[in-house]
């Protein structure tokens, strides 16, 4: 069998892959004998695209911080509901425990993705050394460096977006589960309280007549007060 992992579906680009793509771009531009002004247009476009990718990455990281705060609130709600489950008995307690366990799995999954996003990750970017290499057009070297930065940041953003989607999906499912369990616990708790609450009239015992058959005024007053209550 084959176990599908997140890294196999969406992984950060490797240095080898980015360098291969940038070399392919360099070769195509070089073989096409592009003029310097064309390469300068490429450079400006790729630089702008790279800046947009950086802005998108910053926005996604800010969203991750917001999700981290929501995650802590949701974890606290789980702790509250889990504590309330222990007030139930029988099949109600077992059913609520099963569903809360399923919700915890989704909660843990979203927490793992949040933790991975908050960690410091390395970035693949071009260096000034590439521009200082002798030979070749400086415009072509600039365009190649801009392409390398843009391609790496684009692939990195794909991974970030995938992780954020997983965070949101798992948090939504975990919230729906805990909300449903909370409603179930609340309704079951009320039913249990109603069953345990005894009827005052059933336990009422008032002796109106004494052993001599005489009327007990104090007991009669107590009985009248009960009827009026």
PDB file of C-alpha atoms in Angstrom:
ATOM      1  CA  UNK A   1       0.000   0.000   0.000  1.00  0.00           C
ATOM      2  CA  UNK A   2       1.002   3.644  -0.314  1.00  0.00           C
ATOM      3  CA  UNK A   3       0.650   6.228   2.436  1.00  0.00           C
ATOM      4  CA  UNK A   4      -0.005   9.709   1.092  1.00  0.00           C
ATOM      5  CA  UNK A   5       1.751  12.449   3.039  1.00  0.00           C
ATOM      6  CA  UNK A   6       1.402  16.209   2.735  1.00  0.00           C
ATOM      7  CA  UNK A   7       5.002  16.587   1.560  1.00  0.00           C
ATOM      8  CA  UNK A   8       4.446  14.185  -1.297  1.00  0.00           C
ATOM      9  CA  UNK A   9       1.490  16.264  -2.503  1.00  0.00           C
ATOM     10  CA  UNK A  10       2.824  19.772  -1.786  1.00  0.00           C
ATOM     11  CA  UNK A  11       6.495  20.194  -0.950  1.00  0.00           C
ATOM     12  CA  UNK A  12       8.763  23.220  -0.877  1.00  0.00           C
ATOM     13  CA  UNK A  13      10.910  23.500  -4.026  1.00  0.00           C
ATOM     14  CA  UNK A  14      14.414  22.127  -3.773  1.00  0.00           C
ATOM     15  CA  UNK A  15      17.529  24.073  -4.712  1.00  0.00           C
ATOM     16  CA  UNK A  16      18.139  21.658  -7.577  1.00  0.00           C
ATOM     17  CA  UNK A  17      14.674  22.225  -9.028  1.00  0.00           C
ATOM     18  CA  UNK A  18      14.895  26.027  -8.822  1.00  0.00           C
ATOM     19  CA  UNK A  19      18.351  26.060 -10.394  1.00  0.00           C
ATOM     20  CA  UNK A  20      17.185  23.724 -13.152  1.00  0.00           C
ATOM     21  CA  UNK A  21      14.216  25.979 -13.988  1.00  0.00           C
ATOM     22  CA  UNK A  22      16.369  29.106 -13.990  1.00  0.00           C
ATOM     23  CA  UNK A  23      18.969  27.446 -16.275  1.00  0.00           C
ATOM     24  CA  UNK A  24      16.221  26.410 -18.664  1.00  0.00           C
ATOM     25  CA  UNK A  25      14.941  29.993 -18.754  1.00  0.00           C
ATOM     26  CA  UNK A  26      18.480  31.283 -19.316  1.00  0.00           C
ATOM     27  CA  UNK A  27      19.034  28.828 -22.183  1.00  0.00           C
ATOM     28  CA  UNK A  28      15.757  29.713 -23.897  1.00  0.00           C
ATOM     29  CA  UNK A  29      16.460  33.446 -23.687  1.00  0.00           C
ATOM     30  CA  UNK A  30      20.044  32.984 -24.851  1.00  0.00           C
ATOM     31  CA  UNK A  31      19.154  30.757 -27.803  1.00  0.00           C
ATOM     32  CA  UNK A  32      16.399  33.151 -28.781  1.00  0.00           C
ATOM     33  CA  UNK A  33      18.959  35.946 -28.992  1.00  0.00           C
ATOM     34  CA  UNK A  34      16.690  38.348 -27.178  1.00  0.00           C
ATOM     35  CA  UNK A  35      17.609  41.991 -27.342  1.00  0.00           C
ATOM     36  CA  UNK A  36      18.678  43.838 -24.184  1.00  0.00           C
ATOM     37  CA  UNK A  37      15.509  45.932 -24.055  1.00  0.00           C
ATOM     38  CA  UNK A  38      13.405  42.735 -24.234  1.00  0.00           C
ATOM     39  CA  UNK A  39      15.387  41.205 -21.391  1.00  0.00           C
ATOM     40  CA  UNK A  40      14.951  44.388 -19.374  1.00  0.00           C
ATOM     41  CA  UNK A  41      11.191  44.116 -19.838  1.00  0.00           C
ATOM     42  CA  UNK A  42      11.369  40.506 -18.641  1.00  0.00           C
ATOM     43  CA  UNK A  43      13.388  41.581 -15.628  1.00  0.00           C
ATOM     44  CA  UNK A  44      10.917  44.323 -14.613  1.00  0.00           C
ATOM     45  CA  UNK A  45       7.938  42.011 -15.032  1.00  0.00           C
ATOM     46  CA  UNK A  46       9.528  39.186 -13.040  1.00  0.00           C
ATOM     47  CA  UNK A  47      10.636  41.598 -10.331  1.00  0.00           C
ATOM     48  CA  UNK A  48       7.081  42.920  -9.991  1.00  0.00           C
ATOM     49  CA  UNK A  49       5.719  39.380  -9.893  1.00  0.00           C
ATOM     50  CA  UNK A  50       8.213  38.512  -7.173  1.00  0.00           C
ATOM     51  CA  UNK A  51       7.148  41.534  -5.105  1.00  0.00           C
ATOM     52  CA  UNK A  52       3.507  40.469  -5.443  1.00  0.00           C
ATOM     53  CA  UNK A  53       4.421  36.961  -4.311  1.00  0.00           C
ATOM     54  CA  UNK A  54       6.184  38.397  -1.248  1.00  0.00           C
ATOM     55  CA  UNK A  55       3.085  40.453  -0.406  1.00  0.00           C
ATOM     56  CA  UNK A  56       0.905  37.357  -0.734  1.00  0.00           C
ATOM     57  CA  UNK A  57       3.231  35.401   1.538  1.00  0.00           C
ATOM     58  CA  UNK A  58       3.108  38.132   4.171  1.00  0.00           C
ATOM     59  CA  UNK A  59      -0.697  38.130   4.035  1.00  0.00           C
ATOM     60  CA  UNK A  60      -0.841  34.350   4.457  1.00  0.00           C
ATOM     61  CA  UNK A  61       1.524  34.428   7.440  1.00  0.00           C
ATOM     62  CA  UNK A  62      -0.663  37.098   9.071  1.00  0.00           C
ATOM     63  CA  UNK A  63      -3.683  34.876   8.497  1.00  0.00           C
ATOM     64  CA  UNK A  64      -1.789  32.026  10.153  1.00  0.00           C
ATOM     65  CA  UNK A  65      -1.255  34.128  13.284  1.00  0.00           C
ATOM     66  CA  UNK A  66      -4.978  34.849  13.374  1.00  0.00           C
ATOM     67  CA  UNK A  67      -5.761  31.151  13.014  1.00  0.00           C
ATOM     68  CA  UNK A  68      -3.359  30.390  15.873  1.00  0.00           C
ATOM     69  CA  UNK A  69      -5.369  32.675  18.190  1.00  0.00           C
ATOM     70  CA  UNK A  70      -8.628  31.057  17.089  1.00  0.00           C
ATOM     71  CA  UNK A  71      -7.065  27.640  17.655  1.00  0.00           C
ATOM     72  CA  UNK A  72      -6.330  28.451  21.305  1.00  0.00           C
ATOM     73  CA  UNK A  73      -9.934  29.554  21.863  1.00  0.00           C
ATOM     74  CA  UNK A  74     -11.227  26.389  20.202  1.00  0.00           C
ATOM     75  CA  UNK A  75      -8.907  24.239  22.334  1.00  0.00           C
ATOM     76  CA  UNK A  76     -10.303  25.922  25.456  1.00  0.00           C
ATOM     77  CA  UNK A  77     -13.849  25.172  24.285  1.00  0.00           C
ATOM     78  CA  UNK A  78     -12.879  21.521  23.847  1.00  0.00           C
ATOM     79  CA  UNK A  79     -11.528  21.430  27.397  1.00  0.00           C
ATOM     80  CA  UNK A  80     -14.818  22.862  28.719  1.00  0.00           C
ATOM     81  CA  UNK A  81     -17.003  20.395  26.801  1.00  0.00           C
ATOM     82  CA  UNK A  82     -14.740  17.476  27.764  1.00  0.00           C
ATOM     83  CA  UNK A  83     -15.156  18.399  31.423  1.00  0.00           C
ATOM     84  CA  UNK A  84     -18.948  18.542  31.026  1.00  0.00           C
ATOM     85  CA  UNK A  85     -19.047  15.071  29.472  1.00  0.00           C
ATOM     86  CA  UNK A  86     -18.073  13.517  32.829  1.00  0.00           C
ATOM     87  CA  UNK A  87     -21.429  14.622  34.235  1.00  0.00           C
ATOM     88  CA  UNK A  88     -23.211  12.195  31.876  1.00  0.00           C
ATOM     89  CA  UNK A  89     -23.781   8.485  32.359  1.00  0.00           C
ATOM     90  CA  UNK A  90     -24.196   5.383  30.240  1.00  0.00           C
ATOM     91  CA  UNK A  91     -24.493   5.510  26.466  1.00  0.00           C
ATOM     92  CA  UNK A  92     -24.716   9.296  26.482  1.00  0.00           C
ATOM     93  CA  UNK A  93     -21.259   9.611  28.011  1.00  0.00           C
ATOM     94  CA  UNK A  94     -19.808   6.989  25.654  1.00  0.00           C
ATOM     95  CA  UNK A  95     -21.316   8.611  22.559  1.00  0.00           C
ATOM     96  CA  UNK A  96     -20.154  12.104  23.508  1.00  0.00           C
ATOM     97  CA  UNK A  97     -16.663  10.789  24.314  1.00  0.00           C
ATOM     98  CA  UNK A  98     -16.390   9.098  20.914  1.00  0.00           C
ATOM     99  CA  UNK A  99     -17.343  12.212  18.952  1.00  0.00           C
ATOM    100  CA  UNK A 100     -15.179  14.504  21.062  1.00  0.00           C
ATOM    101  CA  UNK A 101     -12.247  12.176  20.377  1.00  0.00           C
ATOM    102  CA  UNK A 102     -12.891  12.476  16.622  1.00  0.00           C
ATOM    103  CA  UNK A 103     -12.985  16.249  16.971  1.00  0.00           C
ATOM    104  CA  UNK A 104      -9.704  16.236  18.877  1.00  0.00           C
ATOM    105  CA  UNK A 105      -8.046  14.438  15.952  1.00  0.00           C
ATOM    106  CA  UNK A 106      -9.075  17.237  13.572  1.00  0.00           C
ATOM    107  CA  UNK A 107      -7.973  19.792  16.169  1.00  0.00           C
ATOM    108  CA  UNK A 108      -4.545  18.202  16.517  1.00  0.00           C
ATOM    109  CA  UNK A 109      -4.150  18.080  12.729  1.00  0.00           C
ATOM    110  CA  UNK A 110      -4.833  21.796  12.382  1.00  0.00           C
ATOM    111  CA  UNK A 111      -2.416  22.473  15.254  1.00  0.00           C
ATOM    112  CA  UNK A 112       0.351  20.580  13.470  1.00  0.00           C
ATOM    113  CA  UNK A 113      -0.126  22.658  10.318  1.00  0.00           C
ATOM    114  CA  UNK A 114      -0.153  25.891  12.342  1.00  0.00           C
ATOM    115  CA  UNK A 115       3.052  24.902  14.127  1.00  0.00           C
ATOM    116  CA  UNK A 116       4.774  24.058  10.833  1.00  0.00           C
ATOM    117  CA  UNK A 117       3.837  27.457   9.382  1.00  0.00           C
ATOM    118  CA  UNK A 118       5.051  29.381  12.417  1.00  0.00           C
ATOM    119  CA  UNK A 119       8.461  27.747  12.192  1.00  0.00           C
ATOM    120  CA  UNK A 120      11.271  29.608  10.434  1.00  0.00           C
ATOM    121  CA  UNK A 121      11.818  28.120   6.977  1.00  0.00           C
ATOM    122  CA  UNK A 122      14.689  28.678   4.570  1.00  0.00           C
ATOM    123  CA  UNK A 123      14.147  30.459   1.272  1.00  0.00           C
ATOM    124  CA  UNK A 124      15.854  29.905  -2.061  1.00  0.00           C
ATOM    125  CA  UNK A 125      16.890  33.188  -3.658  1.00  0.00           C
ATOM    126  CA  UNK A 126      19.464  34.309  -6.203  1.00  0.00           C
ATOM    127  CA  UNK A 127      22.717  35.863  -5.002  1.00  0.00           C
ATOM    128  CA  UNK A 128      24.852  38.745  -6.186  1.00  0.00           C
ATOM    129  CA  UNK A 129      27.557  36.243  -7.069  1.00  0.00           C
ATOM    130  CA  UNK A 130      25.501  35.145 -10.072  1.00  0.00           C
ATOM    131  CA  UNK A 131      25.583  38.663 -11.470  1.00  0.00           C
ATOM    132  CA  UNK A 132      29.331  39.046 -10.954  1.00  0.00           C
ATOM    133  CA  UNK A 133      30.207  36.007 -13.047  1.00  0.00           C
ATOM    134  CA  UNK A 134      32.165  37.065 -16.160  1.00  0.00           C
ATOM    135  CA  UNK A 135      30.707  36.660 -19.632  1.00  0.00           C
ATOM    136  CA  UNK A 136      27.164  36.921 -20.920  1.00  0.00           C
ATOM    137  CA  UNK A 137      24.733  39.791 -21.027  1.00  0.00           C
ATOM    138  CA  UNK A 138      24.116  41.598 -17.739  1.00  0.00           C
ATOM    139  CA  UNK A 139      20.460  42.000 -18.733  1.00  0.00           C
ATOM    140  CA  UNK A 140      20.152  38.251 -19.224  1.00  0.00           C
ATOM    141  CA  UNK A 141      21.759  37.612 -15.843  1.00  0.00           C
ATOM    142  CA  UNK A 142      19.339  40.045 -14.186  1.00  0.00           C
ATOM    143  CA  UNK A 143      16.370  38.382 -15.852  1.00  0.00           C
ATOM    144  CA  UNK A 144      17.629  34.931 -14.790  1.00  0.00           C
ATOM    145  CA  UNK A 145      18.027  36.063 -11.156  1.00  0.00           C
ATOM    146  CA  UNK A 146      14.554  37.622 -11.153  1.00  0.00           C
ATOM    147  CA  UNK A 147      13.103  34.446 -12.646  1.00  0.00           C
ATOM    148  CA  UNK A 148      14.787  32.332  -9.975  1.00  0.00           C
ATOM    149  CA  UNK A 149      13.362  34.508  -7.180  1.00  0.00           C
ATOM    150  CA  UNK A 150       9.896  34.555  -8.724  1.00  0.00           C
ATOM    151  CA  UNK A 151       9.719  30.812  -9.379  1.00  0.00           C
ATOM    152  CA  UNK A 152      10.911  29.875  -5.877  1.00  0.00           C
ATOM    153  CA  UNK A 153       8.516  32.270  -4.151  1.00  0.00           C
ATOM    154  CA  UNK A 154       5.608  31.096  -6.333  1.00  0.00           C
ATOM    155  CA  UNK A 155       6.173  27.458  -5.395  1.00  0.00           C
ATOM    156  CA  UNK A 156       6.597  28.362  -1.722  1.00  0.00           C
ATOM    157  CA  UNK A 157       3.289  30.226  -1.757  1.00  0.00           C
ATOM    158  CA  UNK A 158       1.549  27.160  -3.171  1.00  0.00           C
ATOM    159  CA  UNK A 159       2.679  25.159  -0.149  1.00  0.00           C
ATOM    160  CA  UNK A 160       1.642  27.923   2.260  1.00  0.00           C
ATOM    161  CA  UNK A 161      -1.792  28.186   0.657  1.00  0.00           C
ATOM    162  CA  UNK A 162      -2.265  24.417   0.866  1.00  0.00           C
ATOM    163  CA  UNK A 163      -1.366  24.397   4.561  1.00  0.00           C
ATOM    164  CA  UNK A 164      -3.728  27.280   5.325  1.00  0.00           C
ATOM    165  CA  UNK A 165      -6.565  25.506   3.512  1.00  0.00           C
ATOM    166  CA  UNK A 166      -5.890  22.396   5.596  1.00  0.00           C
ATOM    167  CA  UNK A 167      -5.891  24.488   8.779  1.00  0.00           C
ATOM    168  CA  UNK A 168      -9.216  26.104   7.939  1.00  0.00           C
ATOM    169  CA  UNK A 169     -10.851  22.832   6.894  1.00  0.00           C
ATOM    170  CA  UNK A 170      -9.752  20.929  10.005  1.00  0.00           C
ATOM    171  CA  UNK A 171     -10.712  23.784  12.321  1.00  0.00           C
ATOM    172  CA  UNK A 172     -14.176  24.070  10.768  1.00  0.00           C
ATOM    173  CA  UNK A 173     -14.805  20.334  11.120  1.00  0.00           C
ATOM    174  CA  UNK A 174     -13.495  20.291  14.699  1.00  0.00           C
ATOM    175  CA  UNK A 175     -15.708  23.267  15.604  1.00  0.00           C
ATOM    176  CA  UNK A 176     -18.831  21.676  14.117  1.00  0.00           C
ATOM    177  CA  UNK A 177     -18.144  18.467  16.045  1.00  0.00           C
ATOM    178  CA  UNK A 178     -17.565  20.166  19.408  1.00  0.00           C
ATOM    179  CA  UNK A 179     -20.589  22.421  18.903  1.00  0.00           C
ATOM    180  CA  UNK A 180     -22.803  19.400  18.212  1.00  0.00           C
ATOM    181  CA  UNK A 181     -21.380  17.561  21.242  1.00  0.00           C
ATOM    182  CA  UNK A 182     -21.937  20.618  23.428  1.00  0.00           C
ATOM    183  CA  UNK A 183     -25.611  20.790  22.385  1.00  0.00           C
ATOM    184  CA  UNK A 184     -25.955  17.049  23.037  1.00  0.00           C
ATOM    185  CA  UNK A 185     -24.323  17.336  26.473  1.00  0.00           C
ATOM    186  CA  UNK A 186     -26.472  20.326  27.378  1.00  0.00           C
ATOM    187  CA  UNK A 187     -29.709  18.572  26.349  1.00  0.00           C
ATOM    188  CA  UNK A 188     -28.733  15.299  28.039  1.00  0.00           C
ATOM    189  CA  UNK A 189     -27.739  17.127  31.211  1.00  0.00           C
ATOM    190  CA  UNK A 190     -31.129  18.833  31.435  1.00  0.00           C
ATOM    191  CA  UNK A 191     -32.939  15.512  31.020  1.00  0.00           C
ATOM    192  CA  UNK A 192     -30.847  13.942  33.773  1.00  0.00           C
ATOM    193  CA  UNK A 193     -31.546  16.834  36.118  1.00  0.00           C
ATOM    194  CA  UNK A 194     -35.285  16.597  35.441  1.00  0.00           C
ATOM    195  CA  UNK A 195     -35.278  12.888  36.234  1.00  0.00           C
ATOM    196  CA  UNK A 196     -33.291  13.347  39.418  1.00  0.00           C
ATOM    197  CA  UNK A 197     -35.417  16.253  40.602  1.00  0.00           C
ATOM    198  CA  UNK A 198     -38.050  14.661  42.845  1.00  0.00           C
ATOM    199  CA  UNK A 199     -41.658  15.794  43.032  1.00  0.00           C
ATOM    200  CA  UNK A 200     -42.211  17.713  46.309  1.00  0.00           C
ATOM    201  CA  UNK A 201     -45.772  16.418  46.585  1.00  0.00           C
ATOM    202  CA  UNK A 202     -44.582  12.801  46.479  1.00  0.00           C
ATOM    203  CA  UNK A 203     -42.368  13.286  49.524  1.00  0.00           C
ATOM    204  CA  UNK A 204     -44.866  15.443  51.399  1.00  0.00           C
ATOM    205  CA  UNK A 205     -46.036  13.956  54.677  1.00  0.00           C
ATOM    206  CA  UNK A 206     -48.131  16.119  56.977  1.00  0.00           C
ATOM    207  CA  UNK A 207     -49.923  14.777  60.023  1.00  0.00           C
ATOM    208  CA  UNK A 208     -53.102  16.806  60.482  1.00  0.00           C
ATOM    209  CA  UNK A 209     -54.706  14.663  63.235  1.00  0.00           C
ATOM    210  CA  UNK A 210     -52.907  13.527  66.328  1.00  0.00           C
ATOM    211  CA  UNK A 211     -53.248  10.176  68.059  1.00  0.00           C
ATOM    212  CA  UNK A 212     -56.348  11.396  69.906  1.00  0.00           C
ATOM    213  CA  UNK A 213     -58.121  12.359  66.711  1.00  0.00           C
ATOM    214  CA  UNK A 214     -57.735  16.061  67.416  1.00  0.00           C
ATOM    215  CA  UNK A 215     -56.889  18.584  64.713  1.00  0.00           C
ATOM    216  CA  UNK A 216     -53.285  19.844  64.656  1.00  0.00           C
ATOM    217  CA  UNK A 217     -53.529  23.544  63.855  1.00  0.00           C
ATOM    218  CA  UNK A 218     -49.811  23.954  63.067  1.00  0.00           C
ATOM    219  CA  UNK A 219     -49.831  20.998  60.684  1.00  0.00           C
ATOM    220  CA  UNK A 220     -52.971  22.301  59.004  1.00  0.00           C
ATOM    221  CA  UNK A 221     -51.338  25.683  58.457  1.00  0.00           C
ATOM    222  CA  UNK A 222     -48.308  23.960  56.929  1.00  0.00           C
ATOM    223  CA  UNK A 223     -50.578  22.038  54.543  1.00  0.00           C
ATOM    224  CA  UNK A 224     -52.394  25.221  53.496  1.00  0.00           C
ATOM    225  CA  UNK A 225     -49.071  26.974  52.868  1.00  0.00           C
ATOM    226  CA  UNK A 226     -47.969  24.096  50.640  1.00  0.00           C
ATOM    227  CA  UNK A 227     -51.167  24.318  48.581  1.00  0.00           C
ATOM    228  CA  UNK A 228     -50.670  28.047  48.129  1.00  0.00           C
ATOM    229  CA  UNK A 229     -47.010  27.677  47.082  1.00  0.00           C
TER     230      UNK A 229
END
